[in-house]
Each structure stands twice: as structure tokens, then as C-alpha cells.
């Protein structure tokens, strides 16, 4: 949906699955973990996926994958964990997180249906070679009772600076919680909302069809985004000069700064994203900058090791900002 291009970062569908006959994660041995990974590797042997094992992966590479949401903070903690990632990074299969498998699909913008379709296609492919733990009444069995049923979480990452600035987020979180929608930070449960970025996702999976969950999350996101847009319009009417000055200063700093710490960057990025239409900036380009300037993205490329990370961030941001003018 193009009208929300400057408000939505991405959509994700995640399916939780466990293999029949193997203990769930908290009861698993190292041997059990090896069995799960071996079966998944065999199921994907004819596909173009890259395997990353947590035991062998360098710390910086793990964090870089997490920044792209391809793996979770919990997977990093599991020495027996692994991830299978597609070439285009549109699909990620976490092995040994809270469940044996977490099948994730990602789409740009507000496309919950597309993300669900891709995740279910991958799930179908895996089921040709794997036997899942299921119950004829409950559905798919998972380590956490809240995931039993479809095992599906559909999420949308949204940028909500106006709701945040106006102090409306706590009320919104409570309101959505009553409707079965969770509001979390940039990296999911327990993370903060840096850059005024939030994840909206369903908190109920039992007794609801997959397509209905995707539709529910999308419709909820649209209502939240419409509320955000109305508040932005109100702010532009009541404090246009102050808001434009704030957005313009953020743009100038990102274009010319030679040193940027992470928290400062996220604040300035949020102000630029808020002013994308006013400043004539490409939302797609700003989203690319958001990923490129994350801390561990700056450690996985060819950088001068003597150059501090704050200078590296400023370098990459200046270069990319020169390309975001529409």
C-alpha cells in the first residue's frame, strides 16, 4: 500500500514448528539438537540456502544477522542453534530457538498476505521430508502454549513518531492488547522502541485460521497508521515551523556529520523519516540507511579497523543520504 510507504518498514510471518519424537527445546540434549539440524539440512539440500551455526559463527556476524531480523536474540544464546537463510534473505529458518523450527518470511512494506504465503510455501516444502508434532484438535504443538494452534505470528514493523511524541503509545498498547495484538520494540519482546519503531503482531494463534490472522494484523496496522497520519497532520498545523526545523536539522546532520553514535543516529533517522514527504526523501532509501547504519553491519565489511564505529556510521550515512533525494 503506497500511501503507507513512509510509515511501514516491513512485514513478517513466522511459523513455529517442532519435530515429532524429539523433546522440545528445554528438554533437548545436544544430540537431539544435532538430529533436528540434520533433518532440516536434508529437507533443504536441493535449495539455495546458507547455513549459519551459532557455535561456529563469529559474534559480530551473529549480531549482524540479528539486526536484519534473520535470527533472534534467543537463538544467539543457544550454542546448538543454527539458521538457514535464503540467498535474497527473504526466508530464514531458525533451528533450535524456543521451538525446533521458526520459519520466517519477510516482505517490504505492508504485505502480511505475501509474507504468509511465502512462509506457508516453505512450510509445505519442509513437510514433505519432516514429521511435525501435531494434535488433531489443538493443531501444531509448540514450546509456549500461546503459540499452539497455527503456530503463526504475523508482524508489521511501523514508524510511529507522532503517536510517540504525543504520549499516546501506552494507551495504544493497552487498547491493542485487548484485541489480541501485541506492541513491541524493534527487536521484539523486551526490546526498546529506538527510532520510534514498533512491531505489531498477533498474540493469539489458537482457533483462528492463518489467513484470518494475517488479515487481522494488517487491518489493525492500517487503523494505527491512519491514527498516526491524523496526528502528524495536527502537529503540522499546530507547530509546523518547529517540526520542519527539527526535520531539516536532522537531514542536514545526517548529510554532513562525520561522527554519529547509534542513539543519535536513530533519533535523527526518525526525524528524517517523519519528514520524508516534506523533505522530498525516498522512504525506500531511508529504510536502506536504517539497516546499513546498525552497529554490527559496520563490522562485517571492509573498514579501516583504526576508524571508530561512530565515524564509520557517519561515512556510510553521508554516502547513502546523497542518494535519497527523490
PDB file of C-alpha atoms in Angstrom:
ATOM      1  CA  UNK A   1       0.000   0.000   0.000  1.00  0.00           C
ATOM      2  CA  UNK A   2       1.812   3.060  -1.311  1.00  0.00           C
ATOM      3  CA  UNK A   3       0.040   5.536   0.979  1.00  0.00           C
ATOM      4  CA  UNK A   4       1.782   3.868   3.936  1.00  0.00           C
ATOM      5  CA  UNK A   5       5.205   3.522   2.321  1.00  0.00           C
ATOM      6  CA  UNK A   6       6.752   6.110   4.656  1.00  0.00           C
ATOM      7  CA  UNK A   7       5.115   4.541   7.726  1.00  0.00           C
ATOM      8  CA  UNK A   8       5.787   0.803   7.331  1.00  0.00           C
ATOM      9  CA  UNK A   9       9.244  -0.760   7.284  1.00  0.00           C
ATOM     10  CA  UNK A  10       8.386  -4.413   6.687  1.00  0.00           C
ATOM     11  CA  UNK A  11       6.011  -7.315   7.265  1.00  0.00           C
ATOM     12  CA  UNK A  12       6.892 -10.733   8.647  1.00  0.00           C
ATOM     13  CA  UNK A  13       5.209 -14.116   9.026  1.00  0.00           C
ATOM     14  CA  UNK A  14       6.725 -16.643  11.438  1.00  0.00           C
ATOM     15  CA  UNK A  15       5.646 -20.270  11.842  1.00  0.00           C
ATOM     16  CA  UNK A  16       6.656 -22.255  14.940  1.00  0.00           C
ATOM     17  CA  UNK A  17       7.130 -25.980  14.337  1.00  0.00           C
ATOM     18  CA  UNK A  18       8.512 -28.943  16.300  1.00  0.00           C
ATOM     19  CA  UNK A  19       9.521 -32.384  15.081  1.00  0.00           C
ATOM     20  CA  UNK A  20       7.614 -35.440  16.208  1.00  0.00           C
ATOM     21  CA  UNK A  21       9.518 -37.782  18.516  1.00  0.00           C
ATOM     22  CA  UNK A  22      12.176 -35.277  19.635  1.00  0.00           C
ATOM     23  CA  UNK A  23      11.946 -33.489  23.028  1.00  0.00           C
ATOM     24  CA  UNK A  24      11.066 -29.812  22.930  1.00  0.00           C
ATOM     25  CA  UNK A  25      13.831 -27.254  23.329  1.00  0.00           C
ATOM     26  CA  UNK A  26      14.081 -27.061  27.136  1.00  0.00           C
ATOM     27  CA  UNK A  27      14.308 -30.870  27.380  1.00  0.00           C
ATOM     28  CA  UNK A  28      16.642 -31.342  24.425  1.00  0.00           C
ATOM     29  CA  UNK A  29      20.153 -32.749  24.605  1.00  0.00           C
ATOM     30  CA  UNK A  30      22.979 -31.763  22.293  1.00  0.00           C
ATOM     31  CA  UNK A  31      22.342 -34.993  20.384  1.00  0.00           C
ATOM     32  CA  UNK A  32      18.682 -34.020  19.920  1.00  0.00           C
ATOM     33  CA  UNK A  33      19.768 -30.655  18.552  1.00  0.00           C
ATOM     34  CA  UNK A  34      22.044 -32.362  16.053  1.00  0.00           C
ATOM     35  CA  UNK A  35      19.164 -34.602  14.944  1.00  0.00           C
ATOM     36  CA  UNK A  36      16.897 -31.633  14.307  1.00  0.00           C
ATOM     37  CA  UNK A  37      19.541 -29.744  12.340  1.00  0.00           C
ATOM     38  CA  UNK A  38      20.436 -32.835  10.321  1.00  0.00           C
ATOM     39  CA  UNK A  39      16.811 -33.386   9.315  1.00  0.00           C
ATOM     40  CA  UNK A  40      16.342 -29.748   8.329  1.00  0.00           C
ATOM     41  CA  UNK A  41      19.541 -29.755   6.266  1.00  0.00           C
ATOM     42  CA  UNK A  42      18.383 -32.885   4.449  1.00  0.00           C
ATOM     43  CA  UNK A  43      14.984 -31.317   3.784  1.00  0.00           C
ATOM     44  CA  UNK A  44      16.653 -28.267   2.208  1.00  0.00           C
ATOM     45  CA  UNK A  45      19.546 -29.992   0.456  1.00  0.00           C
ATOM     46  CA  UNK A  46      18.302 -29.078  -3.027  1.00  0.00           C
ATOM     47  CA  UNK A  47      17.589 -25.427  -2.216  1.00  0.00           C
ATOM     48  CA  UNK A  48      19.735 -22.291  -2.265  1.00  0.00           C
ATOM     49  CA  UNK A  49      20.027 -21.715   1.480  1.00  0.00           C
ATOM     50  CA  UNK A  50      23.105 -20.785   3.514  1.00  0.00           C
ATOM     51  CA  UNK A  51      23.684 -22.495   6.852  1.00  0.00           C
ATOM     52  CA  UNK A  52      24.884 -20.464   9.850  1.00  0.00           C
ATOM     53  CA  UNK A  53      25.672 -22.396  13.044  1.00  0.00           C
ATOM     54  CA  UNK A  54      25.794 -20.382  16.248  1.00  0.00           C
ATOM     55  CA  UNK A  55      28.729 -22.374  17.639  1.00  0.00           C
ATOM     56  CA  UNK A  56      30.941 -21.519  14.669  1.00  0.00           C
ATOM     57  CA  UNK A  57      29.703 -18.039  13.821  1.00  0.00           C
ATOM     58  CA  UNK A  58      31.665 -15.012  14.993  1.00  0.00           C
ATOM     59  CA  UNK A  59      29.953 -12.729  17.493  1.00  0.00           C
ATOM     60  CA  UNK A  60      29.769  -9.767  15.116  1.00  0.00           C
ATOM     61  CA  UNK A  61      28.216 -11.886  12.356  1.00  0.00           C
ATOM     62  CA  UNK A  62      25.547 -13.187  14.733  1.00  0.00           C
ATOM     63  CA  UNK A  63      24.627  -9.650  15.750  1.00  0.00           C
ATOM     64  CA  UNK A  64      24.597  -8.520  12.112  1.00  0.00           C
ATOM     65  CA  UNK A  65      22.106 -11.285  11.257  1.00  0.00           C
ATOM     66  CA  UNK A  66      20.009 -10.280  14.249  1.00  0.00           C
ATOM     67  CA  UNK A  67      19.954  -6.644  13.112  1.00  0.00           C
ATOM     68  CA  UNK A  68      18.391  -7.874   9.875  1.00  0.00           C
ATOM     69  CA  UNK A  69      15.882  -9.904  11.949  1.00  0.00           C
ATOM     70  CA  UNK A  70      17.099 -13.101  10.294  1.00  0.00           C
ATOM     71  CA  UNK A  71      17.839 -14.576  13.718  1.00  0.00           C
ATOM     72  CA  UNK A  72      16.629 -13.692  17.200  1.00  0.00           C
ATOM     73  CA  UNK A  73      18.486 -12.762  20.403  1.00  0.00           C
ATOM     74  CA  UNK A  74      17.333 -16.092  21.899  1.00  0.00           C
ATOM     75  CA  UNK A  75      18.866 -18.110  19.048  1.00  0.00           C
ATOM     76  CA  UNK A  76      22.232 -16.427  19.612  1.00  0.00           C
ATOM     77  CA  UNK A  77      22.246 -17.756  23.178  1.00  0.00           C
ATOM     78  CA  UNK A  78      21.860 -21.379  22.050  1.00  0.00           C
ATOM     79  CA  UNK A  79      25.254 -22.954  21.203  1.00  0.00           C
ATOM     80  CA  UNK A  80      23.412 -25.734  19.336  1.00  0.00           C
ATOM     81  CA  UNK A  81      21.315 -23.252  17.354  1.00  0.00           C
ATOM     82  CA  UNK A  82      21.546 -22.601  13.638  1.00  0.00           C
ATOM     83  CA  UNK A  83      19.832 -20.694  10.850  1.00  0.00           C
ATOM     84  CA  UNK A  84      19.158 -21.486   7.207  1.00  0.00           C
ATOM     85  CA  UNK A  85      18.863 -18.260   5.181  1.00  0.00           C
ATOM     86  CA  UNK A  86      17.787 -17.897   1.552  1.00  0.00           C
ATOM     87  CA  UNK A  87      20.045 -16.091  -0.910  1.00  0.00           C
ATOM     88  CA  UNK A  88      17.792 -13.000  -1.043  1.00  0.00           C
ATOM     89  CA  UNK A  89      17.286 -13.109   2.767  1.00  0.00           C
ATOM     90  CA  UNK A  90      13.528 -13.238   2.247  1.00  0.00           C
ATOM     91  CA  UNK A  91      13.283 -16.523   4.166  1.00  0.00           C
ATOM     92  CA  UNK A  92      15.037 -17.501   7.379  1.00  0.00           C
ATOM     93  CA  UNK A  93      14.607 -20.783   9.241  1.00  0.00           C
ATOM     94  CA  UNK A  94      15.854 -20.683  12.816  1.00  0.00           C
ATOM     95  CA  UNK A  95      16.750 -24.107  14.202  1.00  0.00           C
ATOM     96  CA  UNK A  96      16.835 -24.509  17.970  1.00  0.00           C
ATOM     97  CA  UNK A  97      15.242 -21.311  19.167  1.00  0.00           C
ATOM     98  CA  UNK A  98      12.240 -21.700  21.509  1.00  0.00           C
ATOM     99  CA  UNK A  99      10.903 -24.303  19.058  1.00  0.00           C
ATOM    100  CA  UNK A 100      12.767 -26.744  16.843  1.00  0.00           C
ATOM    101  CA  UNK A 101      11.945 -24.573  13.816  1.00  0.00           C
ATOM    102  CA  UNK A 102      10.949 -20.962  13.360  1.00  0.00           C
ATOM    103  CA  UNK A 103      10.156 -20.366   9.678  1.00  0.00           C
ATOM    104  CA  UNK A 104      10.280 -16.644   8.909  1.00  0.00           C
ATOM    105  CA  UNK A 105       9.307 -14.796   5.748  1.00  0.00           C
ATOM    106  CA  UNK A 106       9.887 -11.074   5.155  1.00  0.00           C
ATOM    107  CA  UNK A 107       8.304  -8.563   2.795  1.00  0.00           C
ATOM    108  CA  UNK A 108       8.910  -4.859   2.322  1.00  0.00           C
ATOM    109  CA  UNK A 109       6.084  -2.560   3.374  1.00  0.00           C
ATOM    110  CA  UNK A 110       2.593  -3.632   4.394  1.00  0.00           C
ATOM    111  CA  UNK A 111       2.294  -7.079   2.834  1.00  0.00           C
ATOM    112  CA  UNK A 112       1.205  -9.553   5.502  1.00  0.00           C
ATOM    113  CA  UNK A 113      -0.533 -11.753   2.921  1.00  0.00           C
ATOM    114  CA  UNK A 114       2.626 -12.063   0.830  1.00  0.00           C
ATOM    115  CA  UNK A 115       4.757 -12.839   3.866  1.00  0.00           C
ATOM    116  CA  UNK A 116       2.286 -15.521   4.993  1.00  0.00           C
ATOM    117  CA  UNK A 117       2.133 -17.078   1.530  1.00  0.00           C
ATOM    118  CA  UNK A 118       5.921 -17.411   1.311  1.00  0.00           C
ATOM    119  CA  UNK A 119       6.165 -18.842   4.848  1.00  0.00           C
ATOM    120  CA  UNK A 120       3.455 -21.426   4.137  1.00  0.00           C
ATOM    121  CA  UNK A 121       5.127 -22.451   0.867  1.00  0.00           C
ATOM    122  CA  UNK A 122       8.356 -23.088   2.775  1.00  0.00           C
ATOM    123  CA  UNK A 123       6.426 -24.931   5.475  1.00  0.00           C
ATOM    124  CA  UNK A 124       4.826 -27.139   2.823  1.00  0.00           C
ATOM    125  CA  UNK A 125       8.234 -27.879   1.306  1.00  0.00           C
ATOM    126  CA  UNK A 126       9.632 -28.907   4.680  1.00  0.00           C
ATOM    127  CA  UNK A 127       6.630 -31.108   5.469  1.00  0.00           C
ATOM    128  CA  UNK A 128       7.476 -33.317   2.508  1.00  0.00           C
ATOM    129  CA  UNK A 129      10.514 -34.506   4.457  1.00  0.00           C
ATOM    130  CA  UNK A 130       9.734 -33.735   8.105  1.00  0.00           C
ATOM    131  CA  UNK A 131       7.145 -35.051  10.545  1.00  0.00           C
ATOM    132  CA  UNK A 132       5.717 -32.297  12.763  1.00  0.00           C
ATOM    133  CA  UNK A 133       4.350 -32.632  16.303  1.00  0.00           C
ATOM    134  CA  UNK A 134       0.603 -32.095  15.901  1.00  0.00           C
ATOM    135  CA  UNK A 135      -2.648 -32.746  17.717  1.00  0.00           C
ATOM    136  CA  UNK A 136      -5.890 -33.474  15.854  1.00  0.00           C
ATOM    137  CA  UNK A 137      -7.764 -30.920  17.981  1.00  0.00           C
ATOM    138  CA  UNK A 138      -5.193 -28.334  19.022  1.00  0.00           C
ATOM    139  CA  UNK A 139      -3.124 -28.190  15.847  1.00  0.00           C
ATOM    140  CA  UNK A 140       0.657 -27.671  15.862  1.00  0.00           C
ATOM    141  CA  UNK A 141       2.279 -28.236  19.265  1.00  0.00           C
ATOM    142  CA  UNK A 142       4.774 -25.643  20.459  1.00  0.00           C
ATOM    143  CA  UNK A 143       7.059 -24.999  23.428  1.00  0.00           C
ATOM    144  CA  UNK A 144       4.974 -22.000  24.528  1.00  0.00           C
ATOM    145  CA  UNK A 145       1.203 -22.547  24.934  1.00  0.00           C
ATOM    146  CA  UNK A 146       0.443 -19.165  23.330  1.00  0.00           C
ATOM    147  CA  UNK A 147       1.791 -20.469  20.013  1.00  0.00           C
ATOM    148  CA  UNK A 148      -0.228 -23.696  19.955  1.00  0.00           C
ATOM    149  CA  UNK A 149      -2.618 -23.989  17.022  1.00  0.00           C
ATOM    150  CA  UNK A 150      -1.386 -22.394  13.833  1.00  0.00           C
ATOM    151  CA  UNK A 151       1.973 -21.547  15.405  1.00  0.00           C
ATOM    152  CA  UNK A 152       1.756 -18.322  13.409  1.00  0.00           C
ATOM    153  CA  UNK A 153       2.898 -14.838  14.308  1.00  0.00           C
ATOM    154  CA  UNK A 154       2.277 -12.127  11.763  1.00  0.00           C
ATOM    155  CA  UNK A 155       4.084  -8.866  12.412  1.00  0.00           C
ATOM    156  CA  UNK A 156       4.388  -5.413  10.902  1.00  0.00           C
ATOM    157  CA  UNK A 157       7.193  -3.003  11.792  1.00  0.00           C
ATOM    158  CA  UNK A 158       5.867   0.547  11.803  1.00  0.00           C
ATOM    159  CA  UNK A 159       7.260   4.025  12.403  1.00  0.00           C
ATOM    160  CA  UNK A 160       5.073   5.951  14.864  1.00  0.00           C
ATOM    161  CA  UNK A 161       6.809   9.212  15.830  1.00  0.00           C
ATOM    162  CA  UNK A 162       3.646  11.317  16.184  1.00  0.00           C
ATOM    163  CA  UNK A 163       1.935   8.828  18.493  1.00  0.00           C
ATOM    164  CA  UNK A 164       5.160   8.626  20.493  1.00  0.00           C
ATOM    165  CA  UNK A 165       5.714  12.403  20.663  1.00  0.00           C
ATOM    166  CA  UNK A 166       2.117  12.954  21.790  1.00  0.00           C
ATOM    167  CA  UNK A 167       2.396  10.332  24.559  1.00  0.00           C
ATOM    168  CA  UNK A 168      -0.244   8.036  23.064  1.00  0.00           C
ATOM    169  CA  UNK A 169       1.720   4.770  22.876  1.00  0.00           C
ATOM    170  CA  UNK A 170       0.880   3.370  26.313  1.00  0.00           C
ATOM    171  CA  UNK A 171      -2.837   3.829  25.723  1.00  0.00           C
ATOM    172  CA  UNK A 172      -2.495   2.318  22.252  1.00  0.00           C
ATOM    173  CA  UNK A 173      -0.633  -0.704  23.618  1.00  0.00           C
ATOM    174  CA  UNK A 174      -3.355  -1.341  26.171  1.00  0.00           C
ATOM    175  CA  UNK A 175      -6.082  -0.927  23.573  1.00  0.00           C
ATOM    176  CA  UNK A 176      -4.457  -3.305  21.093  1.00  0.00           C
ATOM    177  CA  UNK A 177      -3.655  -5.856  23.794  1.00  0.00           C
ATOM    178  CA  UNK A 178      -7.368  -6.243  24.460  1.00  0.00           C
ATOM    179  CA  UNK A 179      -7.822  -7.008  20.752  1.00  0.00           C
ATOM    180  CA  UNK A 180      -5.144  -9.680  20.684  1.00  0.00           C
ATOM    181  CA  UNK A 181      -2.373  -7.529  19.194  1.00  0.00           C
ATOM    182  CA  UNK A 182       0.998  -7.094  20.914  1.00  0.00           C
ATOM    183  CA  UNK A 183       3.149  -3.969  20.531  1.00  0.00           C
ATOM    184  CA  UNK A 184       6.879  -4.491  20.970  1.00  0.00           C
ATOM    185  CA  UNK A 185      10.145  -2.749  20.200  1.00  0.00           C
ATOM    186  CA  UNK A 186      12.383  -3.012  17.166  1.00  0.00           C
ATOM    187  CA  UNK A 187      13.798  -6.438  18.048  1.00  0.00           C
ATOM    188  CA  UNK A 188      10.682  -7.979  19.546  1.00  0.00           C
ATOM    189  CA  UNK A 189       9.823  -8.866  23.114  1.00  0.00           C
ATOM    190  CA  UNK A 190      11.843  -6.989  25.717  1.00  0.00           C
ATOM    191  CA  UNK A 191      13.457  -4.563  23.260  1.00  0.00           C
ATOM    192  CA  UNK A 192      13.100  -0.804  23.217  1.00  0.00           C
ATOM    193  CA  UNK A 193      11.436   1.326  20.551  1.00  0.00           C
ATOM    194  CA  UNK A 194      14.537   3.007  19.144  1.00  0.00           C
ATOM    195  CA  UNK A 195      13.750   5.431  16.363  1.00  0.00           C
ATOM    196  CA  UNK A 196      10.047   5.250  17.275  1.00  0.00           C
ATOM    197  CA  UNK A 197       9.889   1.848  15.562  1.00  0.00           C
ATOM    198  CA  UNK A 198       7.399  -0.728  16.831  1.00  0.00           C
ATOM    199  CA  UNK A 199       6.337  -4.249  15.918  1.00  0.00           C
ATOM    200  CA  UNK A 200       2.631  -5.033  15.836  1.00  0.00           C
ATOM    201  CA  UNK A 201       1.826  -8.758  15.923  1.00  0.00           C
ATOM    202  CA  UNK A 202      -0.934 -11.161  16.895  1.00  0.00           C
ATOM    203  CA  UNK A 203      -0.777 -12.629  20.389  1.00  0.00           C
ATOM    204  CA  UNK A 204      -3.328 -15.429  19.770  1.00  0.00           C
ATOM    205  CA  UNK A 205      -2.752 -18.374  17.428  1.00  0.00           C
ATOM    206  CA  UNK A 206      -5.282 -20.981  18.564  1.00  0.00           C
ATOM    207  CA  UNK A 207      -8.665 -21.295  16.868  1.00  0.00           C
ATOM    208  CA  UNK A 208      -8.008 -18.758  14.111  1.00  0.00           C
ATOM    209  CA  UNK A 209      -7.091 -19.570  10.507  1.00  0.00           C
ATOM    210  CA  UNK A 210      -3.746 -18.342   9.173  1.00  0.00           C
ATOM    211  CA  UNK A 211      -5.282 -16.079   6.543  1.00  0.00           C
ATOM    212  CA  UNK A 212      -7.560 -14.526   9.141  1.00  0.00           C
ATOM    213  CA  UNK A 213      -4.596 -13.737  11.395  1.00  0.00           C
ATOM    214  CA  UNK A 214      -2.756 -12.054   8.530  1.00  0.00           C
ATOM    215  CA  UNK A 215      -5.847 -10.035   7.679  1.00  0.00           C
ATOM    216  CA  UNK A 216      -6.431  -9.058  11.334  1.00  0.00           C
ATOM    217  CA  UNK A 217      -2.869  -7.796  11.810  1.00  0.00           C
ATOM    218  CA  UNK A 218      -2.978  -5.861   8.533  1.00  0.00           C
ATOM    219  CA  UNK A 219      -6.325  -4.226   9.310  1.00  0.00           C
ATOM    220  CA  UNK A 220      -5.133  -3.303  12.808  1.00  0.00           C
ATOM    221  CA  UNK A 221      -1.936  -1.841  11.378  1.00  0.00           C
ATOM    222  CA  UNK A 222      -3.928   0.262   8.906  1.00  0.00           C
ATOM    223  CA  UNK A 223      -6.063   1.711  11.705  1.00  0.00           C
ATOM    224  CA  UNK A 224      -2.947   2.546  13.734  1.00  0.00           C
ATOM    225  CA  UNK A 225      -1.274   4.135  10.704  1.00  0.00           C
ATOM    226  CA  UNK A 226      -4.357   6.222   9.959  1.00  0.00           C
ATOM    227  CA  UNK A 227      -4.264   7.456  13.545  1.00  0.00           C
ATOM    228  CA  UNK A 228      -0.568   8.277  13.165  1.00  0.00           C
ATOM    229  CA  UNK A 229      -1.238  10.227   9.961  1.00  0.00           C
ATOM    230  CA  UNK A 230      -4.003  12.289  11.592  1.00  0.00           C
ATOM    231  CA  UNK A 231      -1.694  13.203  14.469  1.00  0.00           C
ATOM    232  CA  UNK A 232       1.032  14.196  12.010  1.00  0.00           C
ATOM    233  CA  UNK A 233      -1.402  16.478  10.216  1.00  0.00           C
ATOM    234  CA  UNK A 234      -2.418  18.024  13.548  1.00  0.00           C
ATOM    235  CA  UNK A 235       1.213  18.568  14.521  1.00  0.00           C
ATOM    236  CA  UNK A 236       1.969  20.216  11.174  1.00  0.00           C
ATOM    237  CA  UNK A 237      -0.925  22.617  11.717  1.00  0.00           C
ATOM    238  CA  UNK A 238      -0.143  23.487  15.325  1.00  0.00           C
ATOM    239  CA  UNK A 239       3.670  23.523  15.225  1.00  0.00           C
ATOM    240  CA  UNK A 240       4.701  23.483  11.575  1.00  0.00           C
ATOM    241  CA  UNK A 241       7.758  25.743  11.925  1.00  0.00           C
ATOM    242  CA  UNK A 242       9.177  23.843  14.891  1.00  0.00           C
ATOM    243  CA  UNK A 243       8.541  20.469  13.254  1.00  0.00           C
ATOM    244  CA  UNK A 244      10.011  21.474   9.888  1.00  0.00           C
ATOM    245  CA  UNK A 245      13.048  22.935  11.649  1.00  0.00           C
ATOM    246  CA  UNK A 246      13.524  19.673  13.552  1.00  0.00           C
ATOM    247  CA  UNK A 247      13.245  17.582  10.381  1.00  0.00           C
ATOM    248  CA  UNK A 248      15.503  19.909   8.403  1.00  0.00           C
ATOM    249  CA  UNK A 249      18.197  19.909  11.078  1.00  0.00           C
ATOM    250  CA  UNK A 250      18.099  16.096  11.187  1.00  0.00           C
ATOM    251  CA  UNK A 251      18.511  15.953   7.416  1.00  0.00           C
ATOM    252  CA  UNK A 252      21.440  18.359   7.498  1.00  0.00           C
ATOM    253  CA  UNK A 253      23.264  16.480  10.242  1.00  0.00           C
ATOM    254  CA  UNK A 254      22.864  13.111   8.538  1.00  0.00           C
ATOM    255  CA  UNK A 255      24.123  14.592   5.263  1.00  0.00           C
ATOM    256  CA  UNK A 256      27.233  16.207   6.708  1.00  0.00           C
ATOM    257  CA  UNK A 257      28.107  14.668  10.089  1.00  0.00           C
ATOM    258  CA  UNK A 258      31.485  12.948  10.453  1.00  0.00           C
ATOM    259  CA  UNK A 259      30.645  11.207  13.715  1.00  0.00           C
ATOM    260  CA  UNK A 260      27.342   9.584  14.737  1.00  0.00           C
ATOM    261  CA  UNK A 261      26.645   7.411  17.742  1.00  0.00           C
ATOM    262  CA  UNK A 262      23.842   4.876  17.442  1.00  0.00           C
ATOM    263  CA  UNK A 263      21.223   6.566  19.637  1.00  0.00           C
ATOM    264  CA  UNK A 264      21.788   9.922  17.931  1.00  0.00           C
ATOM    265  CA  UNK A 265      21.532   8.320  14.503  1.00  0.00           C
ATOM    266  CA  UNK A 266      18.247   6.586  15.346  1.00  0.00           C
ATOM    267  CA  UNK A 267      16.722   9.844  16.584  1.00  0.00           C
ATOM    268  CA  UNK A 268      17.871  11.781  13.525  1.00  0.00           C
ATOM    269  CA  UNK A 269      16.777   8.988  11.183  1.00  0.00           C
ATOM    270  CA  UNK A 270      13.322   9.001  12.770  1.00  0.00           C
ATOM    271  CA  UNK A 271      13.004  12.766  12.255  1.00  0.00           C
ATOM    272  CA  UNK A 272      14.057  12.412   8.600  1.00  0.00           C
ATOM    273  CA  UNK A 273      11.610   9.561   8.044  1.00  0.00           C
ATOM    274  CA  UNK A 274       8.894  11.692   9.627  1.00  0.00           C
ATOM    275  CA  UNK A 275       9.752  14.464   7.185  1.00  0.00           C
ATOM    276  CA  UNK A 276      10.253  12.250   4.123  1.00  0.00           C
ATOM    277  CA  UNK A 277       7.400  13.811   2.171  1.00  0.00           C
ATOM    278  CA  UNK A 278       8.195  17.383   3.232  1.00  0.00           C
ATOM    279  CA  UNK A 279      11.918  16.993   2.531  1.00  0.00           C
ATOM    280  CA  UNK A 280      11.389  15.058  -0.695  1.00  0.00           C
ATOM    281  CA  UNK A 281      13.249  11.953   0.503  1.00  0.00           C
ATOM    282  CA  UNK A 282      12.796   8.382  -0.682  1.00  0.00           C
ATOM    283  CA  UNK A 283      11.291   6.198   2.075  1.00  0.00           C
ATOM    284  CA  UNK A 284      12.919   3.168   0.469  1.00  0.00           C
ATOM    285  CA  UNK A 285      16.309   4.869   0.575  1.00  0.00           C
ATOM    286  CA  UNK A 286      15.857   5.821   4.225  1.00  0.00           C
ATOM    287  CA  UNK A 287      14.959   2.216   5.074  1.00  0.00           C
ATOM    288  CA  UNK A 288      18.194   1.069   3.451  1.00  0.00           C
ATOM    289  CA  UNK A 289      20.116   3.586   5.555  1.00  0.00           C
ATOM    290  CA  UNK A 290      18.400   2.273   8.687  1.00  0.00           C
ATOM    291  CA  UNK A 291      19.796  -1.202   8.049  1.00  0.00           C
ATOM    292  CA  UNK A 292      23.230  -0.105   6.834  1.00  0.00           C
ATOM    293  CA  UNK A 293      23.907   2.044   9.923  1.00  0.00           C
ATOM    294  CA  UNK A 294      23.121  -0.613  12.525  1.00  0.00           C
ATOM    295  CA  UNK A 295      26.117  -1.302  14.785  1.00  0.00           C
ATOM    296  CA  UNK A 296      27.155  -4.729  13.541  1.00  0.00           C
ATOM    297  CA  UNK A 297      26.534  -4.004   9.868  1.00  0.00           C
ATOM    298  CA  UNK A 298      29.526  -1.716  10.259  1.00  0.00           C
ATOM    299  CA  UNK A 299      31.798  -4.519  11.435  1.00  0.00           C
ATOM    300  CA  UNK A 300      31.187  -7.082   8.689  1.00  0.00           C
ATOM    301  CA  UNK A 301      32.560  -5.105   5.743  1.00  0.00           C
ATOM    302  CA  UNK A 302      36.000  -3.848   4.752  1.00  0.00           C
ATOM    303  CA  UNK A 303      36.566  -0.946   7.114  1.00  0.00           C
ATOM    304  CA  UNK A 304      39.692   0.700   8.407  1.00  0.00           C
ATOM    305  CA  UNK A 305      39.977  -1.052  11.779  1.00  0.00           C
ATOM    306  CA  UNK A 306      41.513   2.074  13.269  1.00  0.00           C
ATOM    307  CA  UNK A 307      38.443   4.140  12.412  1.00  0.00           C
ATOM    308  CA  UNK A 308      35.899   4.253  15.299  1.00  0.00           C
ATOM    309  CA  UNK A 309      32.467   2.842  14.554  1.00  0.00           C
ATOM    310  CA  UNK A 310      30.861   6.285  15.025  1.00  0.00           C
ATOM    311  CA  UNK A 311      32.957   7.570  12.126  1.00  0.00           C
ATOM    312  CA  UNK A 312      32.152   4.509  10.015  1.00  0.00           C
ATOM    313  CA  UNK A 313      28.450   5.125  10.587  1.00  0.00           C
ATOM    314  CA  UNK A 314      28.736   8.761   9.561  1.00  0.00           C
ATOM    315  CA  UNK A 315      30.667   7.761   6.428  1.00  0.00           C
ATOM    316  CA  UNK A 316      28.051   5.289   5.225  1.00  0.00           C
ATOM    317  CA  UNK A 317      25.148   7.568   6.160  1.00  0.00           C
ATOM    318  CA  UNK A 318      26.629  10.552   4.290  1.00  0.00           C
ATOM    319  CA  UNK A 319      27.161   8.432   1.192  1.00  0.00           C
ATOM    320  CA  UNK A 320      23.648   6.986   1.226  1.00  0.00           C
ATOM    321  CA  UNK A 321      21.940  10.267   2.121  1.00  0.00           C
ATOM    322  CA  UNK A 322      23.253  11.720  -1.144  1.00  0.00           C
ATOM    323  CA  UNK A 323      21.056   9.183  -2.948  1.00  0.00           C
ATOM    324  CA  UNK A 324      17.732   9.547  -1.111  1.00  0.00           C
ATOM    325  CA  UNK A 325      16.506  12.798  -2.684  1.00  0.00           C
ATOM    326  CA  UNK A 326      13.543  11.980  -4.956  1.00  0.00           C
TER     327      UNK A 326
END
